[in-house]
Amino acid sequence: MNTMISSPVVANELPSTPHYTRPTFLMCPPKFYDVDYVINPWMAGNLHRPSRDVAFAQWNGLYQHLKTMADIKLLHAREHAPDMVFVAHTAVVNHGIAAISSFAHAQRQPEEKYLREWFKEAGFLLWDTPRETAFEGEGDALFDGEGRMLWAAHGVRTCLHSHRHLADAWHTRLTALHLIDPRFYHLDTCFAPLANGFVMYFPEAFDVESRAKIEAAYPAEKRIIVTEEDATHFACNVINIGQNVVMHQLSHSDLPDRLMDQGFEVTQLALGEFLKGGGAAKSLALRLSDLDVTNGL
Ligand code: ARG
């Protein structure tokens, strides 16, 4: 039986749930990573094209870099779960509660039970999502940089009806965003709330109403607009730890300079083997520590 919660909960009322005092992430090595099927447009044409050796070297580069500023927990990779390396889509975590994904595609559903086991073992409270309301973790639901509210997408993978259930896990405010471009099938491919009240995003991935919601929440000087060229190189798929932003390497882009102008330190790493599967830096690490700890607030 999974531990289920049905009332508002705050972490410090739950002494048994983990409370990390350093930025902490979960990663899963690409031991069985491959493009075995096509469930997003980036995978088309890339069937069995990733090199596992290169993928491992790239993943290790990210792991070693993150270890200089965060604690990293490791999840065992499992055979027949080639996308498990993209662990960020398996859950959303805050205040010791893990809202577990209900993957839209059958190919990723086997990952759910491994994550449930890991979170249970680590002492988290599990918030399961009904199978009929697809929800894909941090792929489609991201807290703002302070952890005060959730941005949640629908339109491709995650179903609009999952949003209320998700918000109930923390009794938090949630703003729905509608994704309209199949290339940007997850929110974390086109939208990144950052520390210090910034947001980085590719506006054309959203419908007009959603863009208006983002503009209403963030003043113009806090919005970092990403070009289509950069967005198609997964520039929005970043890991943010306080002032640090970690992303796949971009060529001929002014985005790193624009981020540095706003006080961020940008690290660009080669993650090309993972672009073949439709993900980059953000997809490879799931945040476990609360936002105040992760961003040093
Ligand atoms: N192949 C994985 C999937 O389609 C890749 C996930 C990467 N997601 C992302 N948001 N970048 O589910």
Short mmCIF file of N, CA and C in Angstrom, two decimals, residues 28-29 31-33 75-82 84 114 117:
data_model
loop_
_atom_site.label_atom_id
_atom_site.label_comp_id
_atom_site.label_asym_id
_atom_site.label_seq_id
_atom_site.Cartn_x
_atom_site.Cartn_y
_atom_site.Cartn_z
N CYS A 28 19.46 9.50 -12.44
CA CYS A 28 19.44 8.09 -12.80
C CYS A 28 20.42 7.88 -13.96
N PRO A 29 21.46 7.08 -13.77
CA PRO A 29 22.46 6.92 -14.85
C PRO A 29 21.84 6.31 -16.12
N LYS A 31 22.20 3.87 -17.97
CA LYS A 31 22.68 2.51 -18.22
C LYS A 31 21.91 1.82 -19.34
N PHE A 32 20.61 2.07 -19.42
CA PHE A 32 19.80 1.44 -20.46
C PHE A 32 19.20 2.47 -21.40
N TYR A 33 19.78 3.68 -21.41
CA TYR A 33 19.22 4.76 -22.23
C TYR A 33 19.33 4.43 -23.72
N LEU A 75 19.30 6.89 -8.47
CA LEU A 75 18.24 5.90 -8.66
C LEU A 75 18.81 4.82 -9.59
N HIS A 76 18.56 3.54 -9.29
CA HIS A 76 19.04 2.47 -10.16
C HIS A 76 18.32 2.52 -11.49
N ALA A 77 19.08 2.44 -12.57
CA ALA A 77 18.46 2.34 -13.89
C ALA A 77 17.87 0.93 -14.04
N ARG A 78 16.82 0.81 -14.79
CA ARG A 78 16.20 -0.51 -15.00
C ARG A 78 16.13 -0.83 -16.48
N GLU A 79 16.29 -2.10 -16.77
CA GLU A 79 16.18 -2.56 -18.14
C GLU A 79 14.76 -2.32 -18.63
N HIS A 80 14.59 -2.11 -19.91
CA HIS A 80 13.28 -1.89 -20.53
C HIS A 80 12.63 -0.59 -20.06
N ALA A 81 13.42 0.31 -19.51
CA ALA A 81 12.92 1.65 -19.15
C ALA A 81 13.95 2.67 -19.67
N PRO A 82 14.07 2.77 -21.02
CA PRO A 82 15.16 3.55 -21.61
C PRO A 82 15.09 5.04 -21.32
N MET A 84 14.24 6.32 -18.41
CA MET A 84 14.31 6.54 -16.96
C MET A 84 15.37 7.57 -16.58
N TYR A 114 9.03 2.14 -9.92
CA TYR A 114 10.40 2.26 -9.37
C TYR A 114 10.54 3.55 -8.57
N GLU A 117 8.72 3.24 -5.26
CA GLU A 117 9.57 2.49 -4.30
C GLU A 117 10.65 3.40 -3.73
#
